[in-house]
Amino acid sequence: MTTTATRTGILVGAVLALTWVIVGFWAFFFVAVAMAVGALIGRIVEGKLDVSALVGAFRGKRSSS
């Protein structure tokens, strides 16, 4: 069985929904933020995210690409 973006999305949604139902909104919020940070770190490690471009975007600089 291969992992697809759809299956990953379903799993993420299920984890967030169960977190909200079982322990409440703030735990859900924390888990969502932790997942987003983990995804960013994973993209950086894989080389799929250019950190300098990301920093430039937050500073309001536009890329020419």
Coordinates of C-alpha atoms in Angstrom, one line a residue, residues 2-50:
T2 CA 1.5 3.3 -1.0
T3 CA 1.2 6.6 0.9
T4 CA -0.6 9.3 -1.1
A5 CA -1.3 12.9 -0.3
T6 CA -5.0 12.0 0.1
R7 CA -4.3 9.3 2.7
T8 CA -1.9 11.6 4.5
G9 CA -4.5 14.3 4.6
I10 CA -7.2 11.9 5.9
L11 CA -4.8 10.8 8.6
V12 CA -3.9 14.4 9.6
G13 CA -7.6 15.3 9.7
A14 CA -8.5 12.3 11.8
V15 CA -5.7 13.1 14.3
L16 CA -6.8 16.7 14.6
A17 CA -10.5 15.8 14.9
L18 CA -9.9 13.2 17.6
T19 CA -7.7 15.6 19.5
W20 CA -10.4 18.3 19.5
V21 CA -13.1 15.8 20.5
I22 CA -11.1 14.1 23.3
V23 CA -9.1 16.9 24.9
G24 CA -10.6 20.2 23.6
F25 CA -9.8 23.2 21.4
W26 CA -6.4 24.3 22.9
A27 CA -4.9 20.8 22.6
F28 CA -6.2 20.7 19.0
F29 CA -4.6 24.1 18.3
F30 CA -1.3 23.0 19.8
V31 CA -1.3 19.7 17.7
A32 CA -2.1 21.7 14.5
V33 CA 0.7 24.1 15.1
A34 CA 3.1 21.3 16.0
M35 CA 2.1 19.5 12.7
A36 CA 2.7 22.6 10.7
V37 CA 6.1 23.2 12.2
G38 CA 7.0 19.5 11.7
A39 CA 6.0 19.8 8.0
L40 CA 8.1 22.9 7.5
I41 CA 11.1 21.2 9.1
G42 CA 10.6 18.1 7.0
R43 CA 10.4 20.2 3.8
I44 CA 13.6 22.0 4.8
V45 CA 15.5 18.7 5.5
E46 CA 14.3 17.2 2.2
G47 CA 15.5 20.3 0.4
K48 CA 12.1 21.1 -1.0
L49 CA 11.8 24.5 0.8
D50 CA 14.3 27.3 0.3

